PDB file of C-alpha atoms in Angstrom:
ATOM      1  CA  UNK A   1       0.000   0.000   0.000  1.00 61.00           C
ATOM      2  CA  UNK A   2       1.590   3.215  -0.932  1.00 77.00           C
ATOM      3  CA  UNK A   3       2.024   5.784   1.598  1.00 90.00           C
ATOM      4  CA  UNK A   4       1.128   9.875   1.815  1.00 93.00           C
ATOM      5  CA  UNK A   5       2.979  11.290  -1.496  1.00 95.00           C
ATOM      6  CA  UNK A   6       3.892  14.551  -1.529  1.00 96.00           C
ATOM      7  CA  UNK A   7       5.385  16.428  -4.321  1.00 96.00           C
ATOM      8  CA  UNK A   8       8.065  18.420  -4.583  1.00 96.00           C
ATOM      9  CA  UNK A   9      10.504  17.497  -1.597  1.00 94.00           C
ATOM     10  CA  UNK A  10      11.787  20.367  -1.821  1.00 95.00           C
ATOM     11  CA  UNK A  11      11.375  23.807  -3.370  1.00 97.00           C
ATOM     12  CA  UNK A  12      13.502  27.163  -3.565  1.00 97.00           C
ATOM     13  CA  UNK A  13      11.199  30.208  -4.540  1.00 97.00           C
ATOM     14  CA  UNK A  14      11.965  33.712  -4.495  1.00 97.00           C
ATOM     15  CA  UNK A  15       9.782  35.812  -2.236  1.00 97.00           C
ATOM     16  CA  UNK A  16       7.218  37.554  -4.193  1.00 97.00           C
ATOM     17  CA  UNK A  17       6.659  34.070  -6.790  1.00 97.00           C
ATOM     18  CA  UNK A  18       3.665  31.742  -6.195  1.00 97.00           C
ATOM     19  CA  UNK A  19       4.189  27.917  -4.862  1.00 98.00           C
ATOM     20  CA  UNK A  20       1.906  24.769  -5.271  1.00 98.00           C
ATOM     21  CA  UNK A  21       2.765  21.922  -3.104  1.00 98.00           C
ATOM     22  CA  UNK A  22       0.694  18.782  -3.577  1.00 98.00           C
ATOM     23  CA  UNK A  23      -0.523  15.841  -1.235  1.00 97.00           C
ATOM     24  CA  UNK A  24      -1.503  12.147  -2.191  1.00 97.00           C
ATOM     25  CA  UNK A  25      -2.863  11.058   0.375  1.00 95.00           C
ATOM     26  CA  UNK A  26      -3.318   7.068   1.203  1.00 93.00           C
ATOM     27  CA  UNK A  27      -5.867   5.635  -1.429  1.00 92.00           C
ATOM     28  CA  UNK A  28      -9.260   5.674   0.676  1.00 89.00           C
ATOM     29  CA  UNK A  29      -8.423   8.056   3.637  1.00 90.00           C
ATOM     30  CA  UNK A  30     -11.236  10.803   3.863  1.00 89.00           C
ATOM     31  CA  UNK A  31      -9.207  13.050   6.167  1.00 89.00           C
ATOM     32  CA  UNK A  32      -6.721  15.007   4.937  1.00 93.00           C
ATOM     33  CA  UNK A  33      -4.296  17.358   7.165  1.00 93.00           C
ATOM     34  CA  UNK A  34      -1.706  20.090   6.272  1.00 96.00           C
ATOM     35  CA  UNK A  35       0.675  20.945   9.108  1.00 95.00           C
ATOM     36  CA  UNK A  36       3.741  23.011   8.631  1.00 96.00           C
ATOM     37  CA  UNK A  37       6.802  23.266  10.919  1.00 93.00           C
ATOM     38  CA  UNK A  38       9.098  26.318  10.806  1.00 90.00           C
ATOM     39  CA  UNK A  39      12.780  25.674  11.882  1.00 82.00           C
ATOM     40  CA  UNK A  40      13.210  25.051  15.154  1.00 78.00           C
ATOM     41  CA  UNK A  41       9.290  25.146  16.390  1.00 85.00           C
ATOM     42  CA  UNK A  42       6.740  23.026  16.228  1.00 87.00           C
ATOM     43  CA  UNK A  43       4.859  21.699  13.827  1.00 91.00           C
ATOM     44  CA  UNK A  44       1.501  23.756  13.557  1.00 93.00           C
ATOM     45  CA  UNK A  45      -2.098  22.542  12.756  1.00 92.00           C
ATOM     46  CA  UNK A  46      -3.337  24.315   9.109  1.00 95.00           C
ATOM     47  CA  UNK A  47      -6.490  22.501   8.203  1.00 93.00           C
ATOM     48  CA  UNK A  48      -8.636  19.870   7.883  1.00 92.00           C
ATOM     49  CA  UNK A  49     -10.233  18.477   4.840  1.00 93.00           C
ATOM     50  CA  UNK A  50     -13.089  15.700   5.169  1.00 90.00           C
ATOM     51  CA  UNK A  51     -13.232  14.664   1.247  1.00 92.00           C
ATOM     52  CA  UNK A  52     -13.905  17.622  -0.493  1.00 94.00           C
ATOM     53  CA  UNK A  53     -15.045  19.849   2.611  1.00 93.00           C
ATOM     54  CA  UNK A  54     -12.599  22.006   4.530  1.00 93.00           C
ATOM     55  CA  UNK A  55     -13.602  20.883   8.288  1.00 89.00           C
ATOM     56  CA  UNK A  56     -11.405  23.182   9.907  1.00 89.00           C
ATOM     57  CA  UNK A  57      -8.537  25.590   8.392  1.00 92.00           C
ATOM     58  CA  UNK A  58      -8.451  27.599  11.946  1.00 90.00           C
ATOM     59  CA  UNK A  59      -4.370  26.725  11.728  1.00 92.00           C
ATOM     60  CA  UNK A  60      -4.321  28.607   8.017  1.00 95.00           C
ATOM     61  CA  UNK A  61      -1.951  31.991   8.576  1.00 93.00           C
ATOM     62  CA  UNK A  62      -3.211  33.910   5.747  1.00 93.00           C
ATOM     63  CA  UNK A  63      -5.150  34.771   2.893  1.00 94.00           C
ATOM     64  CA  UNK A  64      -1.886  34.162   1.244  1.00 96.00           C
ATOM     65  CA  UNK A  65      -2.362  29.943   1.647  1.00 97.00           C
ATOM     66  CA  UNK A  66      -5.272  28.833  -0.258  1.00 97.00           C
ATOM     67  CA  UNK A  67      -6.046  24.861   0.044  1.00 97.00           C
ATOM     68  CA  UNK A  68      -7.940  22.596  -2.244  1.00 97.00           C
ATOM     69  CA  UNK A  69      -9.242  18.883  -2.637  1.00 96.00           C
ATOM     70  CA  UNK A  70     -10.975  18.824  -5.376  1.00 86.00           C
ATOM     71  CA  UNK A  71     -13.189  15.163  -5.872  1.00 89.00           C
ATOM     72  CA  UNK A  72     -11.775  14.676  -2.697  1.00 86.00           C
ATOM     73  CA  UNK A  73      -8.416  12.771  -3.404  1.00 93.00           C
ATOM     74  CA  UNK A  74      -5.059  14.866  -3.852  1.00 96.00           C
ATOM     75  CA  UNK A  75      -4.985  18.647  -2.034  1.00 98.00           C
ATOM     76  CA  UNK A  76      -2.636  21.244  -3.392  1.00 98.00           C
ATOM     77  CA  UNK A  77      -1.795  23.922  -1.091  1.00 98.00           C
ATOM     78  CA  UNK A  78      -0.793  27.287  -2.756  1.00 98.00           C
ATOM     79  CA  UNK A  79       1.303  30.053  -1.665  1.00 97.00           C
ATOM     80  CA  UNK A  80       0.894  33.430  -3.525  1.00 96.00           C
ATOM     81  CA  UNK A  81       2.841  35.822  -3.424  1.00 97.00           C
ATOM     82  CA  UNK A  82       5.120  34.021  -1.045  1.00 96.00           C
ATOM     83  CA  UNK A  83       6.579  35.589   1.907  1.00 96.00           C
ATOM     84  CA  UNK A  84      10.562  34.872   3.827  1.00 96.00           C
ATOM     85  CA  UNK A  85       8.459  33.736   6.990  1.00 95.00           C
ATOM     86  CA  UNK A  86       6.659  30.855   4.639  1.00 96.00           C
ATOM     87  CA  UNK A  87       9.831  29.193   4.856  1.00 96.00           C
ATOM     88  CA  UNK A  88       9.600  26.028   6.359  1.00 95.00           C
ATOM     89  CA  UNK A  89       8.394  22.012   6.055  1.00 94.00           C
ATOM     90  CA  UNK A  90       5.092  21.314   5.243  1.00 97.00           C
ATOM     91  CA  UNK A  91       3.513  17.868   5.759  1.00 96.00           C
ATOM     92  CA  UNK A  92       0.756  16.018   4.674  1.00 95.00           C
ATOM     93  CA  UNK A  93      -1.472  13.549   6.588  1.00 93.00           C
ATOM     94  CA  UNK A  94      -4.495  11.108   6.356  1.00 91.00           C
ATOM     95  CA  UNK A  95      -6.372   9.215   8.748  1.00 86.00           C
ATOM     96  CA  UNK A  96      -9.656   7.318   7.620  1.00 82.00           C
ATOM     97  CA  UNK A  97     -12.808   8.046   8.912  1.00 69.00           C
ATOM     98  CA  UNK A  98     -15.132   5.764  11.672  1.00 61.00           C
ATOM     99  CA  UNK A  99     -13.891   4.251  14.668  1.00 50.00           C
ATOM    100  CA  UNK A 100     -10.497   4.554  14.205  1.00 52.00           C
ATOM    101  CA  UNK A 101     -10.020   8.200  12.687  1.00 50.00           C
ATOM    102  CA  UNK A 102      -9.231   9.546  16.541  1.00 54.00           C
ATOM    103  CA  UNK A 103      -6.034   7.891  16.749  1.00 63.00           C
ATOM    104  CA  UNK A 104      -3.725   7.587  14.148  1.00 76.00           C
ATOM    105  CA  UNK A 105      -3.019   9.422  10.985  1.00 83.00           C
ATOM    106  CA  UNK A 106      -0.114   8.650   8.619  1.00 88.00           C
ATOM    107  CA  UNK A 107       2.068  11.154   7.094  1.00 90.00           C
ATOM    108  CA  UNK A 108       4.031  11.998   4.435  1.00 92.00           C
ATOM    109  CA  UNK A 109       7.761  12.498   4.005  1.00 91.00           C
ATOM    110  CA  UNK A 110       7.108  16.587   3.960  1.00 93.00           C
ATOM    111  CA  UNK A 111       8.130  19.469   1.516  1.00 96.00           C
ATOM    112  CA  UNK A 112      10.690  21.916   2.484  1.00 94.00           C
ATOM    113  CA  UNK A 113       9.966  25.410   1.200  1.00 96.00           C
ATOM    114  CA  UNK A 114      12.643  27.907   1.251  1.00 96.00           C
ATOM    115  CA  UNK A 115      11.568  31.575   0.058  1.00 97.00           C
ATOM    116  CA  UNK A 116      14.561  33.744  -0.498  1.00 97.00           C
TER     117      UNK A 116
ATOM    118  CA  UNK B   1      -6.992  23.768  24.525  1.00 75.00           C
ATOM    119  CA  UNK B   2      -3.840  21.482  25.124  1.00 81.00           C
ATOM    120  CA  UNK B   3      -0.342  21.219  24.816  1.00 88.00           C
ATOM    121  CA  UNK B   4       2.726  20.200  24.869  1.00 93.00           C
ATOM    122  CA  UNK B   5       6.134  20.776  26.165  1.00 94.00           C
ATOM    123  CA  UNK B   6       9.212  18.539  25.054  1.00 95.00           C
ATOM    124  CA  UNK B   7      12.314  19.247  27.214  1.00 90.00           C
ATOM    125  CA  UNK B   8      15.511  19.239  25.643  1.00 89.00           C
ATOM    126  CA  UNK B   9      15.876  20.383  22.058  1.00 92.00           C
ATOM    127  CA  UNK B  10      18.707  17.829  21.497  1.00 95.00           C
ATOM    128  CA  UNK B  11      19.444  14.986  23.770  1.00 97.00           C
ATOM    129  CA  UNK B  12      23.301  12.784  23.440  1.00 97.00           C
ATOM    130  CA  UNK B  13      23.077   9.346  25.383  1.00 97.00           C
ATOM    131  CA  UNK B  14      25.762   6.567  24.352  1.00 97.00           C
ATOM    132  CA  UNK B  15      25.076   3.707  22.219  1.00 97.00           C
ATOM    133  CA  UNK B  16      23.875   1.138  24.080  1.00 97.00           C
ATOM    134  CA  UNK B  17      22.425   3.684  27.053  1.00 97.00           C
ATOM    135  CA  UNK B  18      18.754   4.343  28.385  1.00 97.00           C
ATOM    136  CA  UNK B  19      17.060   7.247  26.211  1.00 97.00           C
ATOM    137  CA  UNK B  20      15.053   9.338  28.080  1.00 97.00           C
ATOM    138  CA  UNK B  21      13.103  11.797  25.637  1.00 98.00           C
ATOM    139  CA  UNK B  22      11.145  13.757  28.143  1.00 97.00           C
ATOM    140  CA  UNK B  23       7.309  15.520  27.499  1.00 97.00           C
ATOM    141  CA  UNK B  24       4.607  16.609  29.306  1.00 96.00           C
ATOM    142  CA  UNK B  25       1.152  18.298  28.316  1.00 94.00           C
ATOM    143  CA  UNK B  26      -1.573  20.328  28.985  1.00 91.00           C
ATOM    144  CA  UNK B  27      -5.285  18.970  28.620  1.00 84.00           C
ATOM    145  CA  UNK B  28      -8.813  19.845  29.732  1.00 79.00           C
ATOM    146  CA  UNK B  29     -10.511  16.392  28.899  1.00 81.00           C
ATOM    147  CA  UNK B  30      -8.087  12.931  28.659  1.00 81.00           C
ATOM    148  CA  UNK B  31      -5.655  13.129  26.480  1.00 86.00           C
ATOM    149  CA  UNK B  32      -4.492  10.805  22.933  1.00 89.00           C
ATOM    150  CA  UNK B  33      -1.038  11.188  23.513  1.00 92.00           C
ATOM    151  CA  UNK B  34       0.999  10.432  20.848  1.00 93.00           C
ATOM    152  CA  UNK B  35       5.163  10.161  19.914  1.00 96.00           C
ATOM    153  CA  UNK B  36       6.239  10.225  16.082  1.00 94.00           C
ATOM    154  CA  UNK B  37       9.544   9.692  14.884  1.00 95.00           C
ATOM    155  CA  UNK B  38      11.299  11.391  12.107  1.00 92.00           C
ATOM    156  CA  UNK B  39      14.304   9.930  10.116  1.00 90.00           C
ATOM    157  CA  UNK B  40      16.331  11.424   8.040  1.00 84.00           C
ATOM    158  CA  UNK B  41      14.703  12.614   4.615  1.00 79.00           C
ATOM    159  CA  UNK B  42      11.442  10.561   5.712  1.00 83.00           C
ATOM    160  CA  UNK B  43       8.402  11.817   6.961  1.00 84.00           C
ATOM    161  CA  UNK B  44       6.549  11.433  10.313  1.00 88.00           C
ATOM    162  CA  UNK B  45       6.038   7.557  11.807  1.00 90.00           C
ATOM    163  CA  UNK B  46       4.009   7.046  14.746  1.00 90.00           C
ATOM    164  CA  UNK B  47       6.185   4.910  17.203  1.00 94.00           C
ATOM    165  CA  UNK B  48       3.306   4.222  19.855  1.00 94.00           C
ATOM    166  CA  UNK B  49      -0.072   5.597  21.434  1.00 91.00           C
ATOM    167  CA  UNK B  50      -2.043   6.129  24.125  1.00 92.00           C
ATOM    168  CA  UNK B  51      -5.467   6.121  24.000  1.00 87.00           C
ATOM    169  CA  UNK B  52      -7.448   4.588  26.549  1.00 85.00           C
ATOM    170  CA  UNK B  53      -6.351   1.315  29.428  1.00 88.00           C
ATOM    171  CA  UNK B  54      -3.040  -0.023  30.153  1.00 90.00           C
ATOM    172  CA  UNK B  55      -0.731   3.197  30.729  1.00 92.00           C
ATOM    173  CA  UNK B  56       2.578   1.455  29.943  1.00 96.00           C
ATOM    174  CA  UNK B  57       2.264   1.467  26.147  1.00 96.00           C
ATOM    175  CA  UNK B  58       4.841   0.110  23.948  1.00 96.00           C
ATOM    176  CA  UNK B  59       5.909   0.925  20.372  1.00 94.00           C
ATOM    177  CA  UNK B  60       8.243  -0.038  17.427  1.00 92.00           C
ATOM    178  CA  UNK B  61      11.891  -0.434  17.933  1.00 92.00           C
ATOM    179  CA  UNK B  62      12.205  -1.361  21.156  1.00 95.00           C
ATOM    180  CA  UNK B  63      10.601   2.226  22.787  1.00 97.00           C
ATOM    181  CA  UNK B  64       8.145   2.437  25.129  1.00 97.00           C
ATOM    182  CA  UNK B  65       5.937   5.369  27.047  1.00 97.00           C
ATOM    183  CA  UNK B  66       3.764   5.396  29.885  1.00 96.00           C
ATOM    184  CA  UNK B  67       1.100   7.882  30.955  1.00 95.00           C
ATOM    185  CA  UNK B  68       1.349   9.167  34.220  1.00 95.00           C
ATOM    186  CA  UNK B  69      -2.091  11.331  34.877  1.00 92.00           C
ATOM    187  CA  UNK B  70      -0.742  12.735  38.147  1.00 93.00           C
ATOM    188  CA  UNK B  71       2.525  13.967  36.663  1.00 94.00           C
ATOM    189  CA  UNK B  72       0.667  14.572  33.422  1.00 94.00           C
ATOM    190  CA  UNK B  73       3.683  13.320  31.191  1.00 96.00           C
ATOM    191  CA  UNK B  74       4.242  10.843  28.751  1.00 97.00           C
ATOM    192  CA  UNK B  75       8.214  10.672  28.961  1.00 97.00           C
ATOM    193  CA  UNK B  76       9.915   8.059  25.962  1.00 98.00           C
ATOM    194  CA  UNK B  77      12.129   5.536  27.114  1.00 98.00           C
ATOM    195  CA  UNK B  78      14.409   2.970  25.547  1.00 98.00           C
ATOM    196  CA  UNK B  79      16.673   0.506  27.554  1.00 97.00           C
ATOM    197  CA  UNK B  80      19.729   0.398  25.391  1.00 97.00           C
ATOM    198  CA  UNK B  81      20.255   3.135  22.586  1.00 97.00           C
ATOM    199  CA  UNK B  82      21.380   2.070  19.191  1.00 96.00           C
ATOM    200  CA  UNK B  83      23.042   4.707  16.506  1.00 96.00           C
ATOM    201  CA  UNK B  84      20.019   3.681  13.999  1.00 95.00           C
ATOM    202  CA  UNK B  85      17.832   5.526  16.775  1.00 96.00           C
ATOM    203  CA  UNK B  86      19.273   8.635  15.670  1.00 96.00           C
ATOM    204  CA  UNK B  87      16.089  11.093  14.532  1.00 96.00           C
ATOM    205  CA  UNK B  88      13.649  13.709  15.648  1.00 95.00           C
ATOM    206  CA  UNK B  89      11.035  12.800  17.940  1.00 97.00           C
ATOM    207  CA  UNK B  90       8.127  14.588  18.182  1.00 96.00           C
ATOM    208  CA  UNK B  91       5.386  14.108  21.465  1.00 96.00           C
ATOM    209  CA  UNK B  92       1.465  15.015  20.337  1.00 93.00           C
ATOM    210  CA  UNK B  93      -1.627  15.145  22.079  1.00 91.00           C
ATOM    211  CA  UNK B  94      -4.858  15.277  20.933  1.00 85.00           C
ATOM    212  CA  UNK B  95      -8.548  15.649  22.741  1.00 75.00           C
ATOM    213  CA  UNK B  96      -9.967  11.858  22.742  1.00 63.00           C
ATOM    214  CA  UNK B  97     -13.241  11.798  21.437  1.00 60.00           C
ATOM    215  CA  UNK B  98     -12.763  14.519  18.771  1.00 59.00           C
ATOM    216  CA  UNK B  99     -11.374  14.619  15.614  1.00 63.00           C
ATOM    217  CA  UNK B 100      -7.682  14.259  15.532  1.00 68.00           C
ATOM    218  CA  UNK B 101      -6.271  17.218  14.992  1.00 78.00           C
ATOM    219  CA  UNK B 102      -3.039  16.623  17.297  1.00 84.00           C
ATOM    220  CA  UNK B 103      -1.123  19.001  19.107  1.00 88.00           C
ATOM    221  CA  UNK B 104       2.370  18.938  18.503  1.00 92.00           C
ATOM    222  CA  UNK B 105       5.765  19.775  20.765  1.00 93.00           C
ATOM    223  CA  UNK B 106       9.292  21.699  18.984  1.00 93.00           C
ATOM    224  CA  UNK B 107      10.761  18.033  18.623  1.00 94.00           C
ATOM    225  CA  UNK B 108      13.879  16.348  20.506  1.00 96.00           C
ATOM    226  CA  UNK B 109      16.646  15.258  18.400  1.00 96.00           C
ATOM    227  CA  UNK B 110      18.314  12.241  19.649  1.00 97.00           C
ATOM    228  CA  UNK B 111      22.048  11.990  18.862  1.00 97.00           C
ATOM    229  CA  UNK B 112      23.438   8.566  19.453  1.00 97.00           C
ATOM    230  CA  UNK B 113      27.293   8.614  19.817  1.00 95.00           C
ATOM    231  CA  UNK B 114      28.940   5.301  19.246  1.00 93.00           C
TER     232      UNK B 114
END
């Protein structure tokens, strides 16, 4: 079974350009998280899709980040225009839904996004 | 709202000494408490879980973590380090009976020096 996908691994962007960072998450997993984790801090909450539906995107920092899922599979998460303090590793996580969506989700190997 | 405070950014033990990765948290309702582990160019793996019964929980890899209410920690332990253990841990917590949407802490690294 293949895991949470993300794509790039990495990306360099200069501030002011626009970023797309995309998540594949594990075939059948309704829940879909985006977390990111700045250097040297903890990895923060940005939101929470249930299929298509954003559940909660409380953890989003600006109207700079827009998030999609369209049909409910992949999410891309968009930066634009992107700032220095964007910088950091974003990851990508699914749980499924029913009795066991409360205690585990899997994630995937992150993106690192430097903005220079 | 919870929490979560890891002490230690880095932690050195020995090969073959006990690792002590060290966390406590903050919670209204009982806790999920959760560690991950990440490698090296990999992404997050869950090493163990608490959830609900026996407080002494063990994971992959020979760790272990028990939930002590009264202390309110979940400290990570492993007898006898070994330099494969090298990696970031991270200790989570998340509200049981709502939708998991963990809490994370800033990470320990471990170093493991032969």
């Amino acid at each position: 079974e293949a895991g949470v996908t993300q794509f790039p691994s990495h990306s360099v962007i200069e501030k002011g350009q626009t970023v797309t960072l995309r998540c594949d998450p594990i075939s059948g997993h309704d829940n879909l998280y985006w977390y990111r984790r700045v250097m040297g801090k903890e990895i923060k909450f940005l939101l929470h899709f249930v299929k298509e539906s954003k559940q909660d995107e409380s953890g989003m920092p600006n109207n700079r980040f827009l998030a999609e899922r369209t049909g409910g599979t992949y999410s891309t998460l968009k930066v634009q225009p992107a700032e220095l303090e964007d910088s950091g590793v974003y990851f990508c996580a699914s749980s499924q839904e029913g009795a066991k969506r409360n205690t585990e989700a899997f994630f995937g190997q992150g993106t690192r996004l430097t903005v220079v | 709202a919870q929490s979560v405070t890891q002490l230690g950014s880095h932690v050195s033990v020995s090969e073959g000494a006990l690792v002590l990765l060290r966390c406590n948290y903050s919670s209204s309702v009982p806790p999920y408490l959760f560690w991950y582990v990440q490698y090296p160019n990999q992404g997050l793996q869950l090493l163990l879980k608490y959830t609900t019964g026996a407080t002494l929980v063990k994971g992959i890899n020979g760790f272990e973590a028990e939930f002590k209410k009264s202390e309110t920690s979940f400290h990570l332990t492993k007898p006898s380090a070994h330099m494969s253990d090298a990696a970031e841990y991270f200790c989570a917590v998340s509200i049981s009976g709502g939708s998991y949407i963990p809490t994370f802490g800033r990470g320990t690294s471990l170093i493991v020096h032969p």
